[in-house]
Coordinates of C-alpha atoms in Angstrom, one line a residue:
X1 CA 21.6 -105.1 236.1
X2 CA 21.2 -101.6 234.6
X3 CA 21.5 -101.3 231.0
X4 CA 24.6 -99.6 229.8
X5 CA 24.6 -95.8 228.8
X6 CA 26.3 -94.7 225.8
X7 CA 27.0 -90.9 224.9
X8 CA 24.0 -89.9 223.2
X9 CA 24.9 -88.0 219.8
X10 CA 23.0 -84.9 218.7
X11 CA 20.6 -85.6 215.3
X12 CA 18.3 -82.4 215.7
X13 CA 17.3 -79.8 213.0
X14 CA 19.6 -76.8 214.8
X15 CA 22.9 -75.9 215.4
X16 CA 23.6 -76.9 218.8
X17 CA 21.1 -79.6 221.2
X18 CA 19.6 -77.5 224.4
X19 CA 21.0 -80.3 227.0
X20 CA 19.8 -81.0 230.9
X21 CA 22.1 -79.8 233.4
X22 CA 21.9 -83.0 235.4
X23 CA 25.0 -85.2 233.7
X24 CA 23.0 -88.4 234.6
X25 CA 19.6 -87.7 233.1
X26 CA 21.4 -85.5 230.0
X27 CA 19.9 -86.2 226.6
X28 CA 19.5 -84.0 223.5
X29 CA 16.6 -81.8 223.9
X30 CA 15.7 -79.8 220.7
X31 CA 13.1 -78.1 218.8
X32 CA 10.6 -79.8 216.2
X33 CA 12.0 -79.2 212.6
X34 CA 11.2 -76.1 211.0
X35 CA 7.9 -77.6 209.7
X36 CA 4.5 -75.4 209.4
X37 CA 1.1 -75.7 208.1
X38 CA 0.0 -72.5 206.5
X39 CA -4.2 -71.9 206.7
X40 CA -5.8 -69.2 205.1
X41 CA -8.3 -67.6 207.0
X42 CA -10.8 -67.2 204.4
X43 CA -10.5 -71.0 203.8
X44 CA -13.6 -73.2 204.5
X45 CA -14.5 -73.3 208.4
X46 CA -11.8 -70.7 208.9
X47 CA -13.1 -67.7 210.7
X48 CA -10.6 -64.8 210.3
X49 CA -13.5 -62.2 212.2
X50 CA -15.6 -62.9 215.4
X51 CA -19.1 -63.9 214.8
X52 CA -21.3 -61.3 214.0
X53 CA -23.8 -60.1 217.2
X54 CA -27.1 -62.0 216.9
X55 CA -25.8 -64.7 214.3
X56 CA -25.7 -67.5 217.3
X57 CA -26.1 -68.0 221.1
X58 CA -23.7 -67.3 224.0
X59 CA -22.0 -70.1 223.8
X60 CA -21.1 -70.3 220.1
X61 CA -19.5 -66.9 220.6
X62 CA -17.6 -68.0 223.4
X63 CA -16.1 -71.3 221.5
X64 CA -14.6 -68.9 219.2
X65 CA -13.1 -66.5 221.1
X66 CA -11.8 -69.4 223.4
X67 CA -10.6 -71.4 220.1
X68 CA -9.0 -68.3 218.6
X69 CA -7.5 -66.4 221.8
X70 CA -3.3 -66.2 221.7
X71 CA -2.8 -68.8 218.4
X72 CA -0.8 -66.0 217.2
X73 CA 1.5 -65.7 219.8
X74 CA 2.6 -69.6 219.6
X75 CA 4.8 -71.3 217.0
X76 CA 3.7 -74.5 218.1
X77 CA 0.9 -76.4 217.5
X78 CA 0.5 -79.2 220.5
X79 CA 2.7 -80.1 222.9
X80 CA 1.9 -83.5 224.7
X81 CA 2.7 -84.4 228.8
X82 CA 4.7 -87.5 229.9
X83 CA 3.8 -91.2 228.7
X84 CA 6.7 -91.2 226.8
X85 CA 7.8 -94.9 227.0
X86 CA 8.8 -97.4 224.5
X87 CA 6.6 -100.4 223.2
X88 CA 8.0 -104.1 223.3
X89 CA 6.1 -106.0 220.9
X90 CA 6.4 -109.7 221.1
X91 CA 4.9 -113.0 220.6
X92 CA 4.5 -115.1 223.5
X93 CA 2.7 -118.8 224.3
X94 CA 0.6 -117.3 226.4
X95 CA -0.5 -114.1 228.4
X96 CA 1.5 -113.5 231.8
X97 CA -0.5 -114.6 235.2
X98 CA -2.7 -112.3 236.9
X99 CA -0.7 -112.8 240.3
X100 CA 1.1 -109.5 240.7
X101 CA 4.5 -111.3 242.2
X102 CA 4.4 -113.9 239.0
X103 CA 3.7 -111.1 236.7
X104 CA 6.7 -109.1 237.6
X105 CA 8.8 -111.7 238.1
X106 CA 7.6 -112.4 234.2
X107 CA 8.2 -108.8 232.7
X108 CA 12.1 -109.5 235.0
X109 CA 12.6 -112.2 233.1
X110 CA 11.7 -110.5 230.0
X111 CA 13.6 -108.0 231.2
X112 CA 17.4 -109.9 231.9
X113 CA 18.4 -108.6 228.2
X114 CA 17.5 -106.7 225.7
X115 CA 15.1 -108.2 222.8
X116 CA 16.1 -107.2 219.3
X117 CA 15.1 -103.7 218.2
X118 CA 13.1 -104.9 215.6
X119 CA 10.4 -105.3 218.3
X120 CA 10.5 -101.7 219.6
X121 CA 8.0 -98.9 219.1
X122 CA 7.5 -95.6 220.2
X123 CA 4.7 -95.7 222.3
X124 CA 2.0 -93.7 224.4
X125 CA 1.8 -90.0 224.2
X126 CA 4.5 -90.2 220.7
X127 CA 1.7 -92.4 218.8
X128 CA -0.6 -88.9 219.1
X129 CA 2.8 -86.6 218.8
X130 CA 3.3 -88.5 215.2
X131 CA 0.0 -88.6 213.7
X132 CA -0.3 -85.1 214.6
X133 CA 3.1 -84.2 213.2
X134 CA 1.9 -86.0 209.9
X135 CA -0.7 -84.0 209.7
X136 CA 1.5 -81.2 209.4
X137 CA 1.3 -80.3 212.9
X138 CA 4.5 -78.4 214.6
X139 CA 4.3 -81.0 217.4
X140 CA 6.7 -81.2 220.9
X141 CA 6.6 -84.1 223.5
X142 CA 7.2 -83.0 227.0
X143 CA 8.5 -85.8 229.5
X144 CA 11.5 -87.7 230.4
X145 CA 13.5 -89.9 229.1
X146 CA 16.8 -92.0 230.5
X147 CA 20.2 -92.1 229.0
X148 CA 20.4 -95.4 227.3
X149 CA 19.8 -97.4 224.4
X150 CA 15.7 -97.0 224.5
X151 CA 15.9 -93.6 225.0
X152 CA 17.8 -93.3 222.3
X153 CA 15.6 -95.0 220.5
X154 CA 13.0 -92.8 221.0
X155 CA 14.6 -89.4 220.6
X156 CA 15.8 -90.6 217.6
X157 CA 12.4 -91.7 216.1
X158 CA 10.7 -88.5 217.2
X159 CA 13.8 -86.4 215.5
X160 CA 13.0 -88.7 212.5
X161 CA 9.2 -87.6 212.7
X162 CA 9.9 -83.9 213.3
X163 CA 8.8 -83.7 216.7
X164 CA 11.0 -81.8 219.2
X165 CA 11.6 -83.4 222.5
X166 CA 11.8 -81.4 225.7
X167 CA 13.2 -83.1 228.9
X168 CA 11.6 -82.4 232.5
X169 CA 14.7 -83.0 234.8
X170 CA 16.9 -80.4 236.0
X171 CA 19.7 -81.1 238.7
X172 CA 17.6 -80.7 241.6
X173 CA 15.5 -83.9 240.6
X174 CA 18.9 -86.1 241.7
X175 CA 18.4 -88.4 244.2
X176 CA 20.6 -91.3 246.0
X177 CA 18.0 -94.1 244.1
X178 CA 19.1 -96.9 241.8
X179 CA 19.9 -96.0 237.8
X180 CA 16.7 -97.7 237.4
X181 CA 14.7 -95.0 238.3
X182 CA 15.7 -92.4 235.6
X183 CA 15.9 -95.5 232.7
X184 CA 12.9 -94.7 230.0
X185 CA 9.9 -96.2 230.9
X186 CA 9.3 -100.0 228.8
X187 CA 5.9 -101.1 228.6
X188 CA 5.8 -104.5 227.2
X189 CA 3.1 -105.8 225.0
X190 CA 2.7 -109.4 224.5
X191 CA 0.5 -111.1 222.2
X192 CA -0.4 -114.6 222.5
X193 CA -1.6 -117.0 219.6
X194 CA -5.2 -116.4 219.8
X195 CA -4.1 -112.1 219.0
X196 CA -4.8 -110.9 222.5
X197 CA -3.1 -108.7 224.3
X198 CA -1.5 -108.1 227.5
X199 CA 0.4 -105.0 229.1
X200 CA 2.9 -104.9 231.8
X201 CA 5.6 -102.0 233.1
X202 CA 7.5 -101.4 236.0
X203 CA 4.6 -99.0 236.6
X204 CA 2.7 -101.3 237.5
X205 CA 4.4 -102.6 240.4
X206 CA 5.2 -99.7 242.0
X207 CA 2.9 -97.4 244.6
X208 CA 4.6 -94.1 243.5
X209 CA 5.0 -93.0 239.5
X210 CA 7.9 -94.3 237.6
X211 CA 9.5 -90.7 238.0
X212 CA 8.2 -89.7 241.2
X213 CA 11.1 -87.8 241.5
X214 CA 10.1 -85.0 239.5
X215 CA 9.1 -82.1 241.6
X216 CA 8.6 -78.9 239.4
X217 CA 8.1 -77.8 235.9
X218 CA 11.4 -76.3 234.6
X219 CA 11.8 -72.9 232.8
X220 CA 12.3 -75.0 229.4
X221 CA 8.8 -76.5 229.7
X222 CA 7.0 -73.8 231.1
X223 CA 8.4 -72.3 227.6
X224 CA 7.3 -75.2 226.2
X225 CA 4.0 -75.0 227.4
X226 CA 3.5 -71.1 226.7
X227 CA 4.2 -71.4 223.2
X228 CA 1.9 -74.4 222.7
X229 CA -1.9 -73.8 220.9
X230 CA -2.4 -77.0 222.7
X231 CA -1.7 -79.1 225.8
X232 CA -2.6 -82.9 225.6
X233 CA -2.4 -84.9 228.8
X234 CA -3.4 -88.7 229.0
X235 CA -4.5 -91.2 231.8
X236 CA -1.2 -93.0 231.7
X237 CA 0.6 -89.8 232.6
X238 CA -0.1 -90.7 236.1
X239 CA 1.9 -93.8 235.5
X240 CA 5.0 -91.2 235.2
X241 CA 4.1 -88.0 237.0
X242 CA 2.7 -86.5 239.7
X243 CA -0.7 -86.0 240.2
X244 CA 0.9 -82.6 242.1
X245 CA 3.1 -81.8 239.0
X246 CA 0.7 -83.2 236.4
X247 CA -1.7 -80.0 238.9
X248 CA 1.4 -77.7 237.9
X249 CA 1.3 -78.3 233.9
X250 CA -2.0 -77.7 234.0
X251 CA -2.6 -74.6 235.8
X252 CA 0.2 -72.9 233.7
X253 CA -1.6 -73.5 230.6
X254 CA -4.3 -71.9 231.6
X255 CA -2.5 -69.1 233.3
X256 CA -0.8 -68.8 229.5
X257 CA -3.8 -69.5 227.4
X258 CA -2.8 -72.9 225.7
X259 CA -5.6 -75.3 225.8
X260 CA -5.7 -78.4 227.8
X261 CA -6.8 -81.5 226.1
X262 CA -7.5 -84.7 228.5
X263 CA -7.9 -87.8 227.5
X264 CA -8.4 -89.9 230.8
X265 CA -8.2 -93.8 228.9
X266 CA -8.7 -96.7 231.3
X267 CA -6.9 -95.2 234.2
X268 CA -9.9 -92.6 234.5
X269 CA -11.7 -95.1 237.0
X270 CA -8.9 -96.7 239.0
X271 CA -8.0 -92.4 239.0
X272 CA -11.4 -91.9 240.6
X273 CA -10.8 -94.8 243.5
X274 CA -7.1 -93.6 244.0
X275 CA -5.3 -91.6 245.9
X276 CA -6.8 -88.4 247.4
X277 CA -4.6 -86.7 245.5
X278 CA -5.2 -88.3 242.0
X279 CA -8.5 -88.1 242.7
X280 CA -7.8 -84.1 243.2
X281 CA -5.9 -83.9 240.1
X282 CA -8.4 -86.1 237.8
X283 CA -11.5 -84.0 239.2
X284 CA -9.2 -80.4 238.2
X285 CA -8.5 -82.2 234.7
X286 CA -11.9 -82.7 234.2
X287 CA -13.5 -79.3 235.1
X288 CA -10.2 -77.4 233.8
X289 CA -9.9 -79.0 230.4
X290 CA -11.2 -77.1 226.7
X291 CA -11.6 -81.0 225.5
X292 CA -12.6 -84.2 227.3
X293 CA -11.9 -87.1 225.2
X294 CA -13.6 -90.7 226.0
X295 CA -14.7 -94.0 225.1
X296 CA -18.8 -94.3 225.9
X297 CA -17.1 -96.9 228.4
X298 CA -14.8 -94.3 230.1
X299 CA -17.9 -91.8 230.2
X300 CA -20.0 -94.1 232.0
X301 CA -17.5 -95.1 234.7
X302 CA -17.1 -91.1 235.1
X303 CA -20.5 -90.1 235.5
X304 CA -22.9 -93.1 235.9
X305 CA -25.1 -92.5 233.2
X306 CA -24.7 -95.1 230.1
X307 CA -26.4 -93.2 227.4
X308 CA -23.1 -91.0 225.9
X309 CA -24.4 -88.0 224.9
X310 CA -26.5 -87.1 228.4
X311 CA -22.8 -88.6 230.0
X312 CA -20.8 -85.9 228.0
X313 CA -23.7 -83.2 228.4
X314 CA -23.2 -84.1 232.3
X315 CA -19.2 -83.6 232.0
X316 CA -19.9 -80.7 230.0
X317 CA -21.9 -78.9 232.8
X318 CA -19.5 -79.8 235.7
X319 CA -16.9 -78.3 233.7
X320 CA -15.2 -74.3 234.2
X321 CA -13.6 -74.2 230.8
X322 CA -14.9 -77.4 229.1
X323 CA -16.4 -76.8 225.6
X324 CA -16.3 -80.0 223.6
X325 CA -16.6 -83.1 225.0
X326 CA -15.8 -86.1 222.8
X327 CA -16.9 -89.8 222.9
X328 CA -15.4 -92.7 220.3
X329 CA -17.4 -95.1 220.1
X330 CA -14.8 -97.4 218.4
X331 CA -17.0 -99.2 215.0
X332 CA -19.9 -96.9 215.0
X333 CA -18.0 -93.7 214.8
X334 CA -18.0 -90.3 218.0
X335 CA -19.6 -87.7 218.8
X336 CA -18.6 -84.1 219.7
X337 CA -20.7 -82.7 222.2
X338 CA -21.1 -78.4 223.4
X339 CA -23.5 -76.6 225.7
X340 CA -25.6 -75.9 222.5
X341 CA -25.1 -78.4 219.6
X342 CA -24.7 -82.3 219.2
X343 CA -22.6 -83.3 216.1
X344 CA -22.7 -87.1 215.3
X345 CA -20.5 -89.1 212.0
X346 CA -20.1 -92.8 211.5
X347 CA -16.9 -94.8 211.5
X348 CA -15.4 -95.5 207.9
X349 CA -15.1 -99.6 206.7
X350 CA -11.9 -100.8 206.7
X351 CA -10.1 -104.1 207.2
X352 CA -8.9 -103.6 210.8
X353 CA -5.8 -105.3 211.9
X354 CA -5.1 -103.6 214.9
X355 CA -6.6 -101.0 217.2
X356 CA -3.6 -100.2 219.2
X357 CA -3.0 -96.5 218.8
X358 CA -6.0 -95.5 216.8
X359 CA -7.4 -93.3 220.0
X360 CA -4.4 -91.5 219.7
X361 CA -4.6 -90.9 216.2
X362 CA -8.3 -89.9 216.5
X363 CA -6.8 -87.6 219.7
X364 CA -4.4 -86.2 216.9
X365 CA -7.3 -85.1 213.9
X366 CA -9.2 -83.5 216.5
X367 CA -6.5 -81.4 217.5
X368 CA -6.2 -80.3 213.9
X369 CA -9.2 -79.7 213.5
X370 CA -10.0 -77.6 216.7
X371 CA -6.9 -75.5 216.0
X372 CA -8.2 -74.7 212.5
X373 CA -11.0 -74.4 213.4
X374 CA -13.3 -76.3 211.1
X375 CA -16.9 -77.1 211.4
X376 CA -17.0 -79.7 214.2
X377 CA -18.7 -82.6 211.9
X378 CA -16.0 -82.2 209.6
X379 CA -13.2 -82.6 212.5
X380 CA -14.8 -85.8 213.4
X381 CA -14.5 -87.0 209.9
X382 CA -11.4 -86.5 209.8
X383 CA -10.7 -88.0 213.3
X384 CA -12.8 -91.4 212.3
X385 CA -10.8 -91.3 208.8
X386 CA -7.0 -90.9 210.6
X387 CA -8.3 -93.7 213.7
X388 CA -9.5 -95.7 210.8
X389 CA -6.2 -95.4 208.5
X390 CA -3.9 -96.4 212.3
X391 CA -6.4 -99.4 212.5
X392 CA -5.6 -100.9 208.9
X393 CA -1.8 -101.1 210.2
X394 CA -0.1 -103.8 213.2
X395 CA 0.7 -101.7 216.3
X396 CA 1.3 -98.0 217.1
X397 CA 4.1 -95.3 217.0
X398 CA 5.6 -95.3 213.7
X399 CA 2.5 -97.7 211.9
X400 CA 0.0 -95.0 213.0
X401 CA -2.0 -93.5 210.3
X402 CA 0.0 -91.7 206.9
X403 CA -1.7 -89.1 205.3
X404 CA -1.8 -90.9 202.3
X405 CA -3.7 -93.4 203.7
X406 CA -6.5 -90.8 206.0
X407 CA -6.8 -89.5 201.9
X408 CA -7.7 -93.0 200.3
X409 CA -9.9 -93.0 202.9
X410 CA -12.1 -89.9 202.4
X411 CA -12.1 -90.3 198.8
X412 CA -13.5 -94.3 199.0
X413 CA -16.1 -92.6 201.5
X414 CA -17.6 -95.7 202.7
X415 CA -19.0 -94.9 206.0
X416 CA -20.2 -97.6 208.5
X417 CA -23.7 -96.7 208.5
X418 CA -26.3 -97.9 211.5
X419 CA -29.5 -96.5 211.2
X420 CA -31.5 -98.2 214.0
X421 CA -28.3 -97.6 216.5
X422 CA -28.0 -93.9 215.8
X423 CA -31.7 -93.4 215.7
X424 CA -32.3 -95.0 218.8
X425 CA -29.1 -93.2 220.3
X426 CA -30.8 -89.3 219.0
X427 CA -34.3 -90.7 220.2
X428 CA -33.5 -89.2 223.8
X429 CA -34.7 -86.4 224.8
X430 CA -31.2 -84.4 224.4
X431 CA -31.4 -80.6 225.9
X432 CA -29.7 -79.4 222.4
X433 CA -30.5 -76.9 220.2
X434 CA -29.0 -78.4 217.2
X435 CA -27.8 -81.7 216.2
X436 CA -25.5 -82.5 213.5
X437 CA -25.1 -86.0 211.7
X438 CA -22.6 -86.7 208.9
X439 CA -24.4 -88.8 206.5
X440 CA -23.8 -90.4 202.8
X441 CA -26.7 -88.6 201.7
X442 CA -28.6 -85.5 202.6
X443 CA -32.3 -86.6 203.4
X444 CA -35.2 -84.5 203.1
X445 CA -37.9 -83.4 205.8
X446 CA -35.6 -83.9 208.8
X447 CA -37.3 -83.7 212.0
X448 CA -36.7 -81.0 214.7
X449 CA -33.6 -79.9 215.1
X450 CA -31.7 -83.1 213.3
X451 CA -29.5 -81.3 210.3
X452 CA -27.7 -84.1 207.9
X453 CA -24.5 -83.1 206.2
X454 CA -23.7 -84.6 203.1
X455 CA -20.1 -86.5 203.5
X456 CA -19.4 -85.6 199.8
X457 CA -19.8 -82.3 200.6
X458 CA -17.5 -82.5 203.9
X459 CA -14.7 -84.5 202.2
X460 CA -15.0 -82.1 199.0
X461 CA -13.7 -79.5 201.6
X462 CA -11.0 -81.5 203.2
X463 CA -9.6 -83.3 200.4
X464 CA -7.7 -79.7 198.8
X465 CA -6.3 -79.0 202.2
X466 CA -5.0 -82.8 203.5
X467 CA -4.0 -83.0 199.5
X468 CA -1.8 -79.4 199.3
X469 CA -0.6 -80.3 202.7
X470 CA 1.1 -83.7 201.0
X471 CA 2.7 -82.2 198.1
X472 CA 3.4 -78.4 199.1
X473 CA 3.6 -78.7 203.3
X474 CA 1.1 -76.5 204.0
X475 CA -2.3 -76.2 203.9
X476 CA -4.1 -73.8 200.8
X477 CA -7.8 -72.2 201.0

């Protein structure tokens, strides 16, 4: 039985909600809050000027110019595609069956009513919309949701976040199909005694995406998307969308000059076995993207080569506009890969609790960083600090990482420090002509082209800015 819609009220920042024309997908859509993050450009790692000729290679040059090109033309920061569902978190004897019949007929029975709200969460793309927004990001999620009670739910979280919320469906995406089709996507996350997890969603079942019925990008998120420093599409979106519309989104950022950020998760491989045209739409992604972000698991299954850095040195050269290419490699800390530089930092101890949500997170602190554009070893301190302060809470959405917490973080400084793994890892013979590695202390007589950054120093220059950005909303030199 479909769940019941009640009228959806309007909690946004402005006068008056921007609403769908279709009556049965309406739902507020509004702009994020009137929040900003003020940088100055003579602030550390801020370039206000191109480089000067002959002060680095090609490709240096061109990472600027791609990084800096049209920020001032758009008011938002990043805007994220689909996987906009809502998290059911709940205990359960044991995991459902593998069987695909007796696992759905498990999530129906899960399903009949309801479970108390206390055991929702925003989930997918909003865990990365909110720990961008509290970074001070001006952040805007992109994708549908249906006109019920867990889509109020959402809305009404993101609202509470400052994120604005722009719908895809217009009147021409109505078709004869049961209310089930436009109801916001659950995805329900059990948790047995032993703390393992299991997923299931209507997604799963199904051949087609959850909201196949979307055909074209509107005029509202075409807007969307032009006034956006930064589009970030997931894996999962496929679970939603299109590949053909997910095609769409993309090509108009790059016809508009937003960059594309790709995160392809565990779906990457079943996306490489799929459909010819998920298969189209995942190679595109991957050659049209400014950042690839991966685990050293997903960049293996992508390329066939284990080591991570040759893997995202491999993605790097099959791609048109690809300039970083990331890998999280979960405990140990990532790497951030270009055509000319390889820049390495540690993971920072915590007590972990749960990892749900702390690739977003990390997604989120790169994002800052890139559109700032800081030194690259400092952006993935900041990344491994914000994953780290996501891990130390239970679940995602709204327990990804505070700002307070990614601070207590820097300032303990204690970095997760593996000698024999990272020498063996920078041992290859890696086609780079300068390698960067965030350490705890700067050691002399480094070999080659192996340059160690003090983390001190690195957090000495972040803490004034993540600090002023806490008590003044914005970000000082």
């Amino acid at each position: 039985m479909p769940l019941e819609s009640p009228v959806l009220s309007y909690h946004g920042p402005f006068p008056h909600p921007i609403l769908t024309r279709n009556p049965r997908l309406a739902y507020p859509v509004f702009p994020p809050s009137p929040r900003s993050v003020v940088f100055s450009c003579r602030g550390v790692g801020i370039q206000d000027s191109p480089p000067k000729p002959g002060t680095g290679n090609g490709v240096v040059q061109q990472d600027w110019k791609l990084r800096s090109a049209g920020v001032k033309d758009k008011d938002t920061d990043v805007a994220t595609l689909g996987n906009l569902c809502v998290d059911i978190v709940l205990g359960v004897p044991k995991l459902p069956p593998k069987n695909p019949h007796d696992r759905k007929a498990f999530m129906d029975r899960l399903s009949a009513s309801p479970p108390d709200k206390q055991f929702w969460e925003a989930g997918g793309n909003c865990n990365m919309a909110i720990a961008a927004a509290r970074l001070g990001l001006r952040c805007v999620a992109i994708g549908h949701v249906g006109n019920e009670i867990y889509g109020q739910f959402l809305l009404d979280v993101l609202h509470d976040e400052g994120i604005g919320m722009v719908g895809m469906s217009e009147d021409t995406d109505v078709l004869d199909g049961p209310s089930a089709f436009y109801e916001t996507l659950l995805c329900w996350v059990l948790v047995d005694p032993l703390q393992r997890h299991g997923f299931c969603s209507r997604a799963d079942f199904s051949k087609e995406p959850a909201f196949s019925w979307l055909r074209g990008l509107s005029k509202e998120v075409k807007m969307a998307i032009k006034n956006s420093k930064i589009l970030f599409c997931n894996g999962y979106g496929f679970d939603e969308l299109s590949p053909n519309l997910i095609n769409s989104a993309l090509d108009y950022a790059v016809e508009v000059g937003t960059s594309v950020f790709f995160d392809p998760g565990p779906r990457g491989k079943s996306l490489c076995n799929g459909t010819p045209e998920e298969q189209r739409a995942l190679s595109q992604l991957l050659r049209m993207s400014d950042v690839l972000l991966l685990t050293s698991d997903e960049a293996e299954a992508l390329t066939g080569i284990k080591h991570p850095i040759l893997a995202g040195q491999e993605l790097l050269k099959k791609g048109l506009r690809t300039k970083w290419v990331i890998v999280k490699m979960g405990s140990r800390g990532s790497i951030l890969i270009t055509m000319s530089s390889i820049s390495c930092a540690a993971a920072f101890k915590v007590n972990v609790i749960d990892t749900v949500g702390c690739g977003d997170s990390f997604v989120a602190a790169i994002a800052f960083g890139f559109i700032h554009n800081m030194p690259m070893v400092s952006s993935l301190a900041v990344a491994n600090a914000v994953g780290a302060a996501t891990a130390m809470g239970c679940g995602a959405g709204r327990s990804v990482a505070t700002l307070e917490k990614v601070i207590e973080i820097l300032k303990v400084a204690n970095l997760n420090e593996d000698d024999k793994f990272w020498n063996e890892l920078l041992a290859e013979n890696l086609s780079a002509q300068e390698i960067t590695f965030l350490s705890k202390f700067v050691i002399n007589g480094n070999k080659k082209q192996l340059k160690h950054i003090a983390l001190q120093k690195v957090v000495s220059e972040l803490l004034p800015k993540l600090e002023s950005s806490r008590t003044e909303g914005k970000v000082r030199s």
